[in-house]
Short mmCIF file of N, CA, C and O in Angstrom, two decimals:
data_model
loop_
_atom_site.label_atom_id
_atom_site.label_comp_id
_atom_site.label_asym_id
_atom_site.label_seq_id
_atom_site.Cartn_x
_atom_site.Cartn_y
_atom_site.Cartn_z
N UNK H 1 0.86 -1.08 -0.05
CA UNK H 1 0.18 -0.24 -0.03
C UNK H 1 0.90 1.24 0.03
O UNK H 1 2.08 1.06 0.65
N UNK H 2 0.36 2.18 -0.77
CA UNK H 2 1.09 3.56 -0.74
C UNK H 2 0.92 4.28 0.61
O UNK H 2 -0.26 4.35 0.78
N UNK H 3 2.11 4.85 1.17
CA UNK H 3 1.90 5.65 2.55
C UNK H 3 0.69 6.78 2.38
O UNK H 3 0.94 7.18 1.32
N UNK H 4 0.15 7.34 3.14
CA UNK H 4 -1.00 8.20 3.30
C UNK H 4 -0.51 9.45 2.74
O UNK H 4 -1.00 10.38 1.78
N UNK H 5 0.72 9.79 3.17
CA UNK H 5 1.44 11.10 2.67
C UNK H 5 2.09 11.25 1.46
O UNK H 5 2.26 12.17 0.57
N UNK H 6 1.77 10.23 0.67
CA UNK H 6 2.30 10.04 -0.89
C UNK H 6 0.86 9.75 -1.72
O UNK H 6 1.18 9.78 -3.02
N UNK H 7 0.02 9.54 -0.70
CA UNK H 7 -1.37 9.64 -1.89
C UNK H 7 -2.08 11.02 -2.11
O UNK H 7 -1.64 12.02 -1.54
N UNK H 8 -2.45 11.20 -3.28
CA UNK H 8 -3.09 12.22 -3.97
C UNK H 8 -4.57 11.79 -3.66
O UNK H 8 -5.33 11.36 -3.92
N UNK H 9 -4.98 13.36 -2.37
CA UNK H 9 -6.26 13.26 -2.16
C UNK H 9 -7.42 13.63 -3.11
O UNK H 9 -6.93 14.29 -4.20
N UNK H 10 -8.46 13.36 -3.35
CA UNK H 10 -9.56 13.67 -4.64
C UNK H 10 -9.65 15.00 -4.75
O UNK H 10 -9.84 15.62 -5.95
N UNK H 11 -9.68 15.76 -3.50
CA UNK H 11 -10.16 17.56 -3.62
C UNK H 11 -8.39 17.91 -4.13
O UNK H 11 -8.60 19.14 -4.86
N UNK H 12 -7.77 17.40 -4.51
CA UNK H 12 -6.38 17.55 -4.98
C UNK H 12 -5.99 17.08 -6.33
O UNK H 12 -4.95 17.60 -7.08
N UNK H 13 -6.84 16.51 -7.20
CA UNK H 13 -6.34 15.81 -8.12
C UNK H 13 -6.44 16.76 -9.38
O UNK H 13 -5.50 16.77 -10.22
N UNK H 14 -7.45 17.67 -9.54
CA UNK H 14 -6.94 18.85 -10.66
C UNK H 14 -6.09 19.54 -10.41
O UNK H 14 -5.43 19.96 -11.18
N UNK H 15 -5.47 20.19 -8.93
CA UNK H 15 -4.43 20.82 -9.03
C UNK H 15 -3.10 20.14 -9.34
O UNK H 15 -1.88 20.56 -10.14
N UNK H 16 -3.09 18.90 -9.10
CA UNK H 16 -2.12 17.90 -9.37
C UNK H 16 -2.01 17.96 -11.04
O UNK H 16 -0.79 17.53 -11.49
N UNK H 17 -3.22 17.28 -11.63
CA UNK H 17 -3.35 17.15 -12.80
C UNK H 17 -3.02 18.55 -13.79
O UNK H 17 -2.02 18.26 -15.02
N UNK H 18 -2.90 19.42 -13.18
CA UNK H 18 -2.97 21.06 -13.64
C UNK H 18 -1.07 21.50 -14.25
O UNK H 18 -1.01 21.98 -14.87
N UNK H 19 -0.64 20.44 -13.03
CA UNK H 19 0.89 20.76 -12.78
C UNK H 19 1.81 20.00 -14.18
O UNK H 19 2.64 20.78 -14.52
N UNK H 20 0.76 19.23 -14.79
CA UNK H 20 1.25 18.51 -15.81
C UNK H 20 2.40 17.32 -16.01
O UNK H 20 2.86 16.95 -16.65
N UNK H 21 2.77 17.02 -14.44
CA UNK H 21 3.95 16.41 -14.31
C UNK H 21 3.36 15.08 -13.57
O UNK H 21 3.66 14.40 -12.88
N UNK H 22 1.96 14.56 -14.43
CA UNK H 22 1.30 13.40 -13.95
C UNK H 22 0.95 12.39 -15.19
O UNK H 22 1.08 12.44 -16.08
N UNK H 23 1.13 10.82 -14.68
CA UNK H 23 0.43 10.41 -15.89
C UNK H 23 -0.38 9.22 -15.39
O UNK H 23 -0.72 9.31 -13.88
N UNK H 24 -1.67 8.98 -15.98
CA UNK H 24 -2.33 8.16 -15.41
C UNK H 24 -2.51 6.85 -15.74
O UNK H 24 -2.06 6.38 -17.05
N UNK H 25 -2.32 5.68 -14.91
CA UNK H 25 -2.39 4.43 -14.97
C UNK H 25 -3.64 3.78 -14.81
O UNK H 25 -4.19 3.90 -13.74
N UNK H 26 -4.00 2.95 -16.28
CA UNK H 26 -5.56 2.36 -16.01
C UNK H 26 -4.95 1.03 -15.80
O UNK H 26 -4.35 0.59 -16.97
N UNK H 27 -5.39 0.54 -14.60
CA UNK H 27 -5.10 -1.00 -14.59
C UNK H 27 -6.24 -2.13 -14.88
O UNK H 27 -6.25 -3.15 -14.58
N UNK H 28 -7.11 -1.18 -15.57
CA UNK H 28 -8.28 -2.15 -16.04
C UNK H 28 -7.53 -3.01 -17.25
O UNK H 28 -6.68 -2.69 -18.01
N UNK H 29 -8.77 -4.08 -17.42
CA UNK H 29 -8.40 -4.84 -18.61
C UNK H 29 -8.75 -4.26 -20.08
O UNK H 29 -9.49 -3.41 -19.63
N UNK H 30 -8.27 -4.52 -21.12
CA UNK H 30 -8.48 -3.85 -22.34
C UNK H 30 -10.01 -3.79 -22.67
O UNK H 30 -10.55 -3.06 -23.17
N UNK H 31 -10.60 -4.87 -22.46
CA UNK H 31 -11.88 -5.39 -22.91
C UNK H 31 -12.80 -4.13 -21.78
O UNK H 31 -13.82 -3.72 -22.17
N UNK H 32 -12.58 -4.15 -20.69
CA UNK H 32 -13.28 -2.77 -19.62
C UNK H 32 -13.08 -1.71 -19.72
O UNK H 32 -14.21 -0.84 -20.37
N UNK H 33 -12.13 -1.29 -20.88
CA UNK H 33 -11.85 0.22 -21.33
C UNK H 33 -12.63 0.32 -22.38
O UNK H 33 -13.45 1.09 -22.82
N UNK H 34 -12.29 -0.61 -23.49
CA UNK H 34 -13.49 -0.52 -24.60
C UNK H 34 -14.91 -0.39 -24.41
O UNK H 34 -15.36 0.21 -24.96
N UNK H 35 -15.49 -1.32 -23.17
CA UNK H 35 -16.87 -1.38 -22.86
C UNK H 35 -17.01 -0.06 -22.27
O UNK H 35 -18.35 0.65 -22.59
N UNK H 36 -16.31 0.63 -21.27
CA UNK H 36 -16.53 1.89 -20.15
C UNK H 36 -15.66 3.13 -20.74
O UNK H 36 -16.10 4.11 -20.16
N UNK H 37 -15.31 2.97 -21.45
CA UNK H 37 -14.26 3.87 -21.74
C UNK H 37 -13.03 4.38 -21.05
O UNK H 37 -12.75 3.61 -20.19
N UNK H 38 -12.01 5.10 -21.80
CA UNK H 38 -10.62 5.12 -21.13
C UNK H 38 -10.41 6.82 -20.81
O UNK H 38 -11.64 7.66 -20.71
N UNK H 39 -9.11 6.61 -20.42
CA UNK H 39 -8.82 8.36 -20.15
C UNK H 39 -7.67 8.61 -21.21
O UNK H 39 -6.83 7.76 -21.20
N UNK H 40 -7.76 9.35 -21.85
CA UNK H 40 -7.01 9.83 -23.10
C UNK H 40 -5.66 10.17 -22.33
O UNK H 40 -5.23 10.89 -21.23
N UNK H 41 -5.00 9.64 -23.08
CA UNK H 41 -3.29 9.79 -22.62
C UNK H 41 -3.01 8.80 -21.40
O UNK H 41 -1.84 8.59 -21.02
N UNK H 42 -3.48 7.65 -21.03
CA UNK H 42 -3.61 7.12 -20.15
C UNK H 42 -2.74 5.59 -20.71
O UNK H 42 -2.91 5.77 -21.87
N UNK H 43 -2.05 5.06 -19.52
CA UNK H 43 -1.08 3.95 -20.30
C UNK H 43 -1.98 2.99 -19.29
O UNK H 43 -2.02 3.05 -18.13
N UNK H 44 -2.03 2.14 -20.27
CA UNK H 44 -2.58 0.69 -19.95
C UNK H 44 -1.87 -0.31 -19.43
O UNK H 44 -1.28 -0.84 -20.52
N UNK H 45 -1.92 -0.64 -18.07
CA UNK H 45 -0.94 -1.85 -17.65
C UNK H 45 -1.87 -2.81 -17.17
O UNK H 45 -2.58 -2.41 -15.83
N UNK H 46 -2.87 -3.88 -17.53
CA UNK H 46 -3.52 -4.58 -16.45
C UNK H 46 -3.10 -5.03 -15.37
O UNK H 46 -2.25 -5.10 -15.22
N UNK H 47 -4.08 -4.68 -13.77
CA UNK H 47 -3.45 -5.23 -12.90
C UNK H 47 -2.48 -6.48 -12.61
O UNK H 47 -1.46 -6.40 -11.82
N UNK H 48 -3.07 -7.74 -13.31
CA UNK H 48 -2.61 -8.53 -13.22
C UNK H 48 -0.88 -8.83 -13.87
O UNK H 48 -0.07 -9.59 -13.38
N UNK H 49 -0.77 -7.86 -15.09
CA UNK H 49 0.48 -7.71 -15.36
C UNK H 49 1.50 -6.55 -14.58
O UNK H 49 2.36 -6.18 -15.08
N UNK H 50 0.69 -5.62 -13.61
CA UNK H 50 1.54 -4.72 -13.28
C UNK H 50 2.64 -4.92 -12.73
O UNK H 50 3.81 -4.12 -12.94
N UNK H 51 3.11 -5.99 -11.89
CA UNK H 51 4.53 -5.93 -11.04
C UNK H 51 5.65 -6.25 -12.55
O UNK H 51 6.35 -5.84 -12.18
N UNK H 52 5.05 -7.11 -13.35
CA UNK H 52 6.05 -7.25 -14.42
C UNK H 52 6.69 -6.21 -15.42
O UNK H 52 7.51 -6.25 -15.96
N UNK H 53 5.77 -5.22 -15.11
CA UNK H 53 5.70 -4.09 -16.25
C UNK H 53 6.02 -2.53 -15.83
O UNK H 53 6.30 -1.73 -16.24
N UNK H 54 6.45 -2.96 -14.53
CA UNK H 54 6.70 -1.15 -13.60
C UNK H 54 7.51 -0.44 -14.39
O UNK H 54 7.46 0.63 -14.26
N UNK H 55 8.78 -1.38 -15.04
CA UNK H 55 9.58 -0.34 -15.66
C UNK H 55 9.02 0.56 -16.83
O UNK H 55 9.67 1.29 -17.23
N UNK H 56 8.12 0.26 -17.48
CA UNK H 56 7.19 1.08 -18.34
C UNK H 56 6.85 2.45 -17.78
O UNK H 56 6.23 3.33 -18.41
N UNK H 57 6.70 2.58 -16.49
CA UNK H 57 6.17 3.55 -15.90
C UNK H 57 7.11 4.82 -15.71
O UNK H 57 8.16 4.46 -15.47
N UNK H 58 7.15 5.86 -16.32
CA UNK H 58 8.22 6.81 -15.60
C UNK H 58 8.20 7.10 -14.43
O UNK H 58 7.39 7.65 -13.64
N UNK H 59 9.37 7.31 -13.99
CA UNK H 59 9.81 7.11 -12.48
C UNK H 59 9.86 9.09 -12.20
O UNK H 59 9.58 9.35 -11.01
N UNK H 60 9.83 10.02 -13.16
CA UNK H 60 10.14 11.17 -12.89
C UNK H 60 8.65 11.80 -12.35
O UNK H 60 8.56 13.04 -12.41
N UNK H 61 7.80 11.17 -12.69
CA UNK H 61 6.39 11.58 -12.98
C UNK H 61 5.46 11.08 -11.68
O UNK H 61 5.57 10.15 -11.01
N UNK H 62 4.41 11.68 -11.53
CA UNK H 62 3.24 11.66 -10.29
C UNK H 62 2.52 10.23 -11.39
O UNK H 62 1.82 10.72 -12.12
N UNK H 63 2.09 9.33 -10.60
CA UNK H 63 1.22 8.49 -11.26
C UNK H 63 -0.11 8.49 -10.69
O UNK H 63 -0.16 7.84 -9.07
N UNK H 64 -1.14 8.40 -11.22
CA UNK H 64 -2.43 8.51 -10.38
C UNK H 64 -3.08 7.05 -11.11
O UNK H 64 -2.96 6.91 -12.47
N UNK H 65 -3.67 6.42 -10.25
CA UNK H 65 -4.24 5.10 -10.88
C UNK H 65 -5.70 5.46 -10.95
O UNK H 65 -6.34 5.80 -10.50
N UNK H 66 -5.96 4.61 -12.35
CA UNK H 66 -7.66 4.28 -12.32
C UNK H 66 -8.22 3.02 -12.53
O UNK H 66 -7.58 2.33 -12.78
#
């Protein structure tokens, strides 16, 4: 689990996104994204694959998960 001081609170998401140093990580299955829609510019790594694919995520950006 992410320590509480490293989490972005819901009320702070807009200000964090406005800074531009953010990437959205969508951990849903691609089928779910096709059915329900996704987030423009998001990186999709399904949750079961996440541990193996962590190297694909930018280390210099704040990562928000969806």
